[in-house]
PDB file of C-alpha atoms in Angstrom:
ATOM      1  CA  MET N   1      34.039 -41.515 182.156  1.00 39.00           C
ATOM      2  CA  ASN N   2      32.504 -39.585 179.332  1.00 40.00           C
ATOM      3  CA  ILE N   3      31.097 -36.947 181.387  1.00 41.00           C
ATOM      4  CA  ALA N   4      34.838 -36.294 182.908  1.00 46.00           C
ATOM      5  CA  ARG N   5      36.188 -36.239 179.352  1.00 45.00           C
ATOM      6  CA  GLN N   6      33.373 -33.962 178.308  1.00 42.00           C
ATOM      7  CA  SER N   7      33.976 -31.385 181.336  1.00 45.00           C
ATOM      8  CA  LYS N   8      37.779 -31.518 180.615  1.00 50.00           C
ATOM      9  CA  GLN N   9      37.177 -30.658 177.175  1.00 47.00           C
ATOM     10  CA  GLU N  10      34.666 -27.901 177.885  1.00 48.00           C
ATOM     11  CA  ARG N  11      37.334 -26.421 180.590  1.00 49.00           C
ATOM     12  CA  ASN N  12      39.926 -26.635 177.632  1.00 50.00           C
ATOM     13  CA  LEU N  13      37.721 -24.786 175.413  1.00 47.00           C
ATOM     14  CA  ALA N  14      36.695 -22.274 178.075  1.00 45.00           C
ATOM     15  CA  THR N  15      40.155 -21.214 178.932  1.00 47.00           C
ATOM     16  CA  GLY N  16      41.942 -21.461 175.320  1.00 45.00           C
ATOM     17  CA  GLN N  17      43.909 -24.333 175.812  1.00 45.00           C
ATOM     18  CA  ASP N  18      42.960 -26.047 172.753  1.00 49.00           C
ATOM     19  CA  ALA N  19      42.764 -22.538 170.646  1.00 48.00           C
ATOM     20  CA  VAL N  20      43.887 -24.321 167.510  1.00 42.00           C
ATOM     21  CA  ASP N  21      40.818 -27.066 167.678  1.00 67.00           C
ATOM     22  CA  VAL N  22      38.487 -24.110 168.662  1.00 75.00           C
ATOM     23  CA  GLN N  23      39.569 -22.162 165.570  1.00 80.00           C
ATOM     24  CA  ALA N  24      39.378 -25.261 163.267  1.00 79.00           C
ATOM     25  CA  PHE N  25      35.987 -26.068 164.783  1.00 76.00           C
ATOM     26  CA  GLN N  26      34.780 -22.620 164.102  1.00 83.00           C
ATOM     27  CA  ARG N  27      36.040 -22.553 160.427  1.00 87.00           C
ATOM     28  CA  PHE N  28      34.330 -26.167 160.167  1.00 84.00           C
ATOM     29  CA  TYR N  29      31.175 -24.854 161.745  1.00 86.00           C
ATOM     30  CA  GLU N  30      31.079 -21.910 159.188  1.00 89.00           C
ATOM     31  CA  ASP N  31      31.798 -24.242 156.379  1.00 88.00           C
ATOM     32  CA  ASN N  32      29.077 -26.779 157.139  1.00 90.00           C
ATOM     33  CA  LEU N  33      26.402 -24.689 158.938  1.00 92.00           C
ATOM     34  CA  HIS N  34      24.209 -24.289 155.698  1.00 92.00           C
ATOM     35  CA  LEU N  35      24.717 -27.853 154.778  1.00 91.00           C
ATOM     36  CA  ILE N  36      23.412 -29.185 157.911  1.00 92.00           C
ATOM     37  CA  TYR N  37      20.570 -26.750 158.134  1.00 94.00           C
ATOM     38  CA  ARG N  38      19.483 -27.674 154.803  1.00 93.00           C
ATOM     39  CA  TYR N  39      19.795 -31.321 155.607  1.00 92.00           C
ATOM     40  CA  VAL N  40      17.754 -30.609 158.665  1.00 92.00           C
ATOM     41  CA  TYR N  41      15.231 -28.734 157.166  1.00 92.00           C
ATOM     42  CA  SER N  42      14.559 -31.063 154.255  1.00 90.00           C
ATOM     43  CA  LYS N  43      13.767 -33.736 157.187  1.00 88.00           C
ATOM     44  CA  VAL N  44      11.526 -31.405 159.266  1.00 89.00           C
ATOM     45  CA  GLY N  45      10.073 -29.006 156.979  1.00 88.00           C
ATOM     46  CA  ASN N  46      10.083 -26.048 159.699  1.00 88.00           C
ATOM     47  CA  ARG N  47      12.178 -23.258 159.993  1.00 91.00           C
ATOM     48  CA  GLU N  48      12.282 -23.047 163.906  1.00 92.00           C
ATOM     49  CA  GLU N  49      12.483 -26.712 164.435  1.00 91.00           C
ATOM     50  CA  ALA N  50      15.390 -27.051 161.945  1.00 92.00           C
ATOM     51  CA  GLU N  51      17.156 -24.120 163.702  1.00 93.00           C
ATOM     52  CA  ASP N  52      16.847 -25.661 167.023  1.00 94.00           C
ATOM     53  CA  LEU N  53      18.014 -29.109 165.753  1.00 93.00           C
ATOM     54  CA  THR N  54      20.888 -27.792 163.862  1.00 93.00           C
ATOM     55  CA  SER N  55      22.269 -25.928 167.195  1.00 93.00           C
ATOM     56  CA  GLN N  56      21.839 -29.211 168.855  1.00 93.00           C
ATOM     57  CA  ILE N  57      23.738 -31.127 166.393  1.00 92.00           C
ATOM     58  CA  PHE N  58      26.856 -28.671 166.582  1.00 89.00           C
ATOM     59  CA  MET N  59      26.416 -28.721 170.333  1.00 89.00           C
ATOM     60  CA  LYS N  60      26.818 -32.250 170.404  1.00 88.00           C
ATOM     61  CA  ALA N  61      29.765 -32.055 167.757  1.00 84.00           C
ATOM     62  CA  VAL N  62      31.619 -29.746 170.230  1.00 81.00           C
ATOM     63  CA  ARG N  63      30.815 -31.991 173.213  1.00 81.00           C
ATOM     64  CA  LEU N  64      32.089 -34.943 171.264  1.00 78.00           C
ATOM     65  CA  LEU N  65      34.925 -33.410 169.882  1.00 69.00           C
ATOM     66  CA  SER N  66      37.990 -35.619 170.044  1.00 59.00           C
ATOM     67  CA  SER N  67      41.618 -34.404 169.378  1.00 47.00           C
ATOM     68  CA  GLU N  68      42.447 -37.388 166.900  1.00 47.00           C
ATOM     69  CA  ARG N  69      39.597 -36.064 164.438  1.00 50.00           C
ATOM     70  CA  GLY N  70      40.845 -33.345 162.229  1.00 50.00           C
ATOM     71  CA  ALA N  71      38.039 -30.467 161.638  1.00 52.00           C
ATOM     72  CA  GLY N  72      39.151 -30.262 157.880  1.00 53.00           C
ATOM     73  CA  SER N  73      38.639 -34.078 157.074  1.00 59.00           C
ATOM     74  CA  ALA N  74      36.102 -35.758 154.957  1.00 65.00           C
ATOM     75  CA  SER N  75      35.692 -38.190 157.898  1.00 77.00           C
ATOM     76  CA  TRP N  76      34.721 -35.390 160.166  1.00 81.00           C
ATOM     77  CA  GLN N  77      32.178 -34.139 157.911  1.00 83.00           C
ATOM     78  CA  ARG N  78      30.663 -37.580 157.483  1.00 87.00           C
ATOM     79  CA  TRP N  79      30.899 -37.827 161.470  1.00 87.00           C
ATOM     80  CA  LEU N  80      28.992 -34.670 161.681  1.00 88.00           C
ATOM     81  CA  PHE N  81      26.311 -36.024 159.288  1.00 89.00           C
ATOM     82  CA  GLN N  82      25.833 -38.943 161.299  1.00 91.00           C
ATOM     83  CA  VAL N  83      25.358 -36.967 164.296  1.00 91.00           C
ATOM     84  CA  ALA N  84      22.887 -35.159 162.462  1.00 92.00           C
ATOM     85  CA  ARG N  85      21.151 -38.361 161.515  1.00 92.00           C
ATOM     86  CA  THR N  86      20.807 -39.638 165.020  1.00 91.00           C
ATOM     87  CA  THR N  87      19.719 -36.264 166.347  1.00 91.00           C
ATOM     88  CA  LEU N  88      17.040 -36.483 163.731  1.00 91.00           C
ATOM     89  CA  ALA N  89      16.210 -39.797 164.586  1.00 89.00           C
ATOM     90  CA  ASP N  90      15.787 -38.640 168.486  1.00 88.00           C
ATOM     91  CA  TYR N  91      13.756 -35.857 167.369  1.00 88.00           C
ATOM     92  CA  TRP N  92      11.355 -37.911 165.640  1.00 86.00           C
ATOM     93  CA  ARG N  93      11.192 -40.547 167.914  1.00 84.00           C
ATOM     94  CA  SER N  94      10.322 -38.325 170.995  1.00 82.00           C
ATOM     95  CA  HIS N  95       7.966 -36.325 168.356  1.00 76.00           C
ATOM     96  CA  TYR N  96       5.889 -39.653 167.662  1.00 76.00           C
ATOM     97  CA  ARG N  97       6.266 -41.386 171.093  1.00 69.00           C
ATOM     98  CA  PHE N  98       2.809 -42.555 172.216  1.00 59.00           C
ATOM     99  CA  PRO N  99       2.224 -43.209 176.093  1.00 56.00           C
ATOM    100  CA  LEU N 100       2.784 -46.833 177.186  1.00 52.00           C
ATOM    101  CA  ASP N 101       0.004 -46.716 179.653  1.00 55.00           C
ATOM    102  CA  SER N 102      -2.635 -45.469 177.300  1.00 60.00           C
ATOM    103  CA  LEU N 103      -4.563 -48.457 177.122  1.00 62.00           C
ATOM    104  CA  GLU N 104      -4.569 -48.606 180.942  1.00 65.00           C
ATOM    105  CA  GLU N 105      -6.004 -45.038 181.005  1.00 66.00           C
ATOM    106  CA  LEU N 106      -8.699 -46.084 178.754  1.00 63.00           C
ATOM    107  CA  LEU N 107      -9.739 -48.872 180.762  1.00 67.00           C
ATOM    108  CA  ASP N 108      -9.463 -46.821 184.189  1.00 68.00           C
ATOM    109  CA  ALA N 109     -11.762 -44.337 182.400  1.00 66.00           C
ATOM    110  CA  GLY N 110     -14.498 -47.327 181.658  1.00 67.00           C
ATOM    111  CA  TRP N 111     -13.849 -48.264 178.171  1.00 64.00           C
ATOM    112  CA  GLN N 112     -14.827 -52.097 177.939  1.00 63.00           C
ATOM    113  CA  GLY N 113     -12.878 -53.075 174.964  1.00 62.00           C
ATOM    114  CA  PRO N 114     -13.970 -54.076 171.522  1.00 60.00           C
ATOM    115  CA  SER N 115     -17.383 -55.166 171.335  1.00 56.00           C
ATOM    116  CA  GLU N 116     -18.265 -58.767 169.972  1.00 52.00           C
ATOM    117  CA  GLU N 117     -19.970 -57.498 167.090  1.00 48.00           C
ATOM    118  CA  VAL N 118     -16.772 -56.220 165.234  1.00 45.00           C
ATOM    119  CA  SER N 119     -17.246 -57.843 161.851  1.00 47.00           C
ATOM    120  CA  LEU N 120     -18.616 -55.353 159.056  1.00 48.00           C
ATOM    121  CA  SER N 121     -19.256 -58.116 156.551  1.00 48.00           C
ATOM    122  CA  CYS N 122     -22.222 -60.550 156.997  1.00 50.00           C
ATOM    123  CA  PRO N 123     -20.982 -63.245 159.375  1.00 51.00           C
ATOM    124  CA  ASP N 124     -22.453 -66.234 157.379  1.00 54.00           C
ATOM    125  CA  GLU N 125     -21.008 -65.292 153.985  1.00 60.00           C
ATOM    126  CA  ARG N 126     -17.525 -66.725 153.085  1.00 76.00           C
ATOM    127  CA  PRO N 127     -14.816 -64.449 151.634  1.00 77.00           C
ATOM    128  CA  ALA N 128     -14.974 -66.393 148.408  1.00 78.00           C
ATOM    129  CA  GLU N 129     -18.708 -65.985 147.905  1.00 83.00           C
ATOM    130  CA  ARG N 130     -18.039 -62.456 148.459  1.00 81.00           C
ATOM    131  CA  VAL N 131     -15.527 -61.986 145.898  1.00 82.00           C
ATOM    132  CA  GLN N 132     -17.702 -63.891 143.485  1.00 85.00           C
ATOM    133  CA  ARG N 133     -20.780 -61.568 144.071  1.00 86.00           C
ATOM    134  CA  ILE N 134     -18.626 -58.297 143.448  1.00 86.00           C
ATOM    135  CA  LEU N 135     -17.196 -59.961 140.284  1.00 86.00           C
ATOM    136  CA  GLN N 136     -20.437 -60.742 138.992  1.00 88.00           C
ATOM    137  CA  ALA N 137     -21.609 -57.277 139.671  1.00 87.00           C
ATOM    138  CA  LEU N 138     -18.601 -55.761 137.561  1.00 89.00           C
ATOM    139  CA  PRO N 139     -18.970 -54.926 133.812  1.00 91.00           C
ATOM    140  CA  ALA N 140     -17.150 -57.837 131.851  1.00 90.00           C
ATOM    141  CA  HIS N 141     -14.164 -56.062 130.913  1.00 91.00           C
ATOM    142  CA  TYR N 142     -13.390 -54.953 134.615  1.00 91.00           C
ATOM    143  CA  ARG N 143     -14.028 -58.590 135.699  1.00 90.00           C
ATOM    144  CA  GLU N 144     -11.642 -60.183 133.264  1.00 92.00           C
ATOM    145  CA  VAL N 145      -8.871 -58.073 134.081  1.00 92.00           C
ATOM    146  CA  LEU N 146      -9.298 -58.472 137.854  1.00 88.00           C
ATOM    147  CA  ILE N 147      -9.563 -62.187 137.464  1.00 89.00           C
ATOM    148  CA  CYS N 148      -6.368 -62.348 135.301  1.00 89.00           C
ATOM    149  CA  ARG N 149      -4.438 -59.955 137.723  1.00 89.00           C
ATOM    150  CA  PHE N 150      -5.532 -61.293 141.005  1.00 83.00           C
ATOM    151  CA  LEU N 151      -7.218 -64.796 140.760  1.00 84.00           C
ATOM    152  CA  LEU N 152      -4.694 -66.148 138.087  1.00 86.00           C
ATOM    153  CA  ASN N 153      -1.851 -63.981 139.366  1.00 88.00           C
ATOM    154  CA  LEU N 154      -0.868 -62.885 135.878  1.00 89.00           C
ATOM    155  CA  SER N 155       1.458 -59.860 135.512  1.00 90.00           C
ATOM    156  CA  ILE N 156       0.470 -56.651 133.711  1.00 90.00           C
ATOM    157  CA  LYS N 157       2.150 -57.959 130.709  1.00 92.00           C
ATOM    158  CA  GLU N 158       0.515 -61.410 130.732  1.00 92.00           C
ATOM    159  CA  THR N 159      -2.861 -59.808 131.264  1.00 91.00           C
ATOM    160  CA  ALA N 160      -2.318 -57.408 128.132  1.00 92.00           C
ATOM    161  CA  LEU N 161      -1.303 -60.661 126.010  1.00 93.00           C
ATOM    162  CA  ARG N 162      -4.217 -62.500 127.015  1.00 91.00           C
ATOM    163  CA  LEU N 163      -6.592 -59.950 126.663  1.00 91.00           C
ATOM    164  CA  GLY N 164      -5.301 -58.356 123.526  1.00 93.00           C
ATOM    165  CA  LEU N 165      -4.745 -54.903 125.281  1.00 92.00           C
ATOM    166  CA  SER N 166      -1.762 -52.601 125.752  1.00 93.00           C
ATOM    167  CA  GLU N 167       0.036 -52.581 129.364  1.00 92.00           C
ATOM    168  CA  ALA N 168      -1.135 -49.133 129.911  1.00 93.00           C
ATOM    169  CA  ASN N 169      -4.885 -49.946 129.083  1.00 93.00           C
ATOM    170  CA  VAL N 170      -4.502 -52.869 131.621  1.00 92.00           C
ATOM    171  CA  LYS N 171      -3.348 -50.594 134.327  1.00 92.00           C
ATOM    172  CA  VAL N 172      -6.270 -48.099 133.772  1.00 91.00           C
ATOM    173  CA  LEU N 173      -8.889 -50.966 133.809  1.00 92.00           C
ATOM    174  CA  GLN N 174      -7.373 -52.408 137.022  1.00 91.00           C
ATOM    175  CA  PHE N 175      -7.308 -49.181 138.614  1.00 91.00           C
ATOM    176  CA  ARG N 176     -11.229 -48.484 137.668  1.00 91.00           C
ATOM    177  CA  ALA N 177     -12.105 -51.972 138.049  1.00 90.00           C
ATOM    178  CA  LEU N 178     -10.789 -51.983 141.896  1.00 88.00           C
ATOM    179  CA  LYS N 179     -12.438 -48.592 142.441  1.00 88.00           C
ATOM    180  CA  ARG N 180     -15.758 -50.008 140.965  1.00 89.00           C
ATOM    181  CA  ALA N 181     -15.402 -53.181 142.884  1.00 87.00           C
ATOM    182  CA  ALA N 182     -14.828 -50.968 146.223  1.00 85.00           C
ATOM    183  CA  GLU N 183     -18.153 -49.160 145.441  1.00 85.00           C
ATOM    184  CA  LEU N 184     -19.956 -52.284 144.868  1.00 83.00           C
ATOM    185  CA  GLU N 185     -18.741 -54.046 147.870  1.00 79.00           C
ATOM    186  CA  SER N 186     -21.183 -52.123 150.211  1.00 75.00           C
ATOM    187  CA  VAL N 187     -24.135 -52.813 148.009  1.00 75.00           C
ATOM    188  CA  VAL N 188     -23.437 -56.435 147.180  1.00 71.00           C
ATOM    189  CA  THR N 189     -22.650 -57.423 150.721  1.00 64.00           C
ATOM    190  CA  GLY N 190     -25.145 -55.114 152.266  1.00 60.00           C
TER     191      GLY N 190
END
């Protein structure tokens, strides 16, 4: 049904029976081409892709053009941007589509699956013990900030009040403490 309507519209456009609609659409196209192109370009960041997608958007608009929509109305422009959004969604969906049978291909190629020894940490050590060992290896001011923030679950403001520091200082200390803890993790657990 939709195909029959599209082919009828295309025949009408080709024969000039809807000349008023074609002229209105042409004006609308000229008025909105740069808006749609800039919108698409901002989403894909590539000139060639943006040009291709913009042309696809306007081709869809021509095919979906209905006589009850006026080419000069604001609702028509909103509709055009909706066509642009769905076209971009389709583009990104196809661009990042992963093959569904990739695991089967890996198994066919001889992959045995994950090994049993996946754990990077010491298997006998509990997470709480690892945390305590890392905290003990940190300088006292880093340890205090991490304990307040993550073990006592205090906010930045509450931590600053408790330690007598500014909020900005707590943020800096927290960042440095986390960075240092990440560096120490391999040393302490290794």
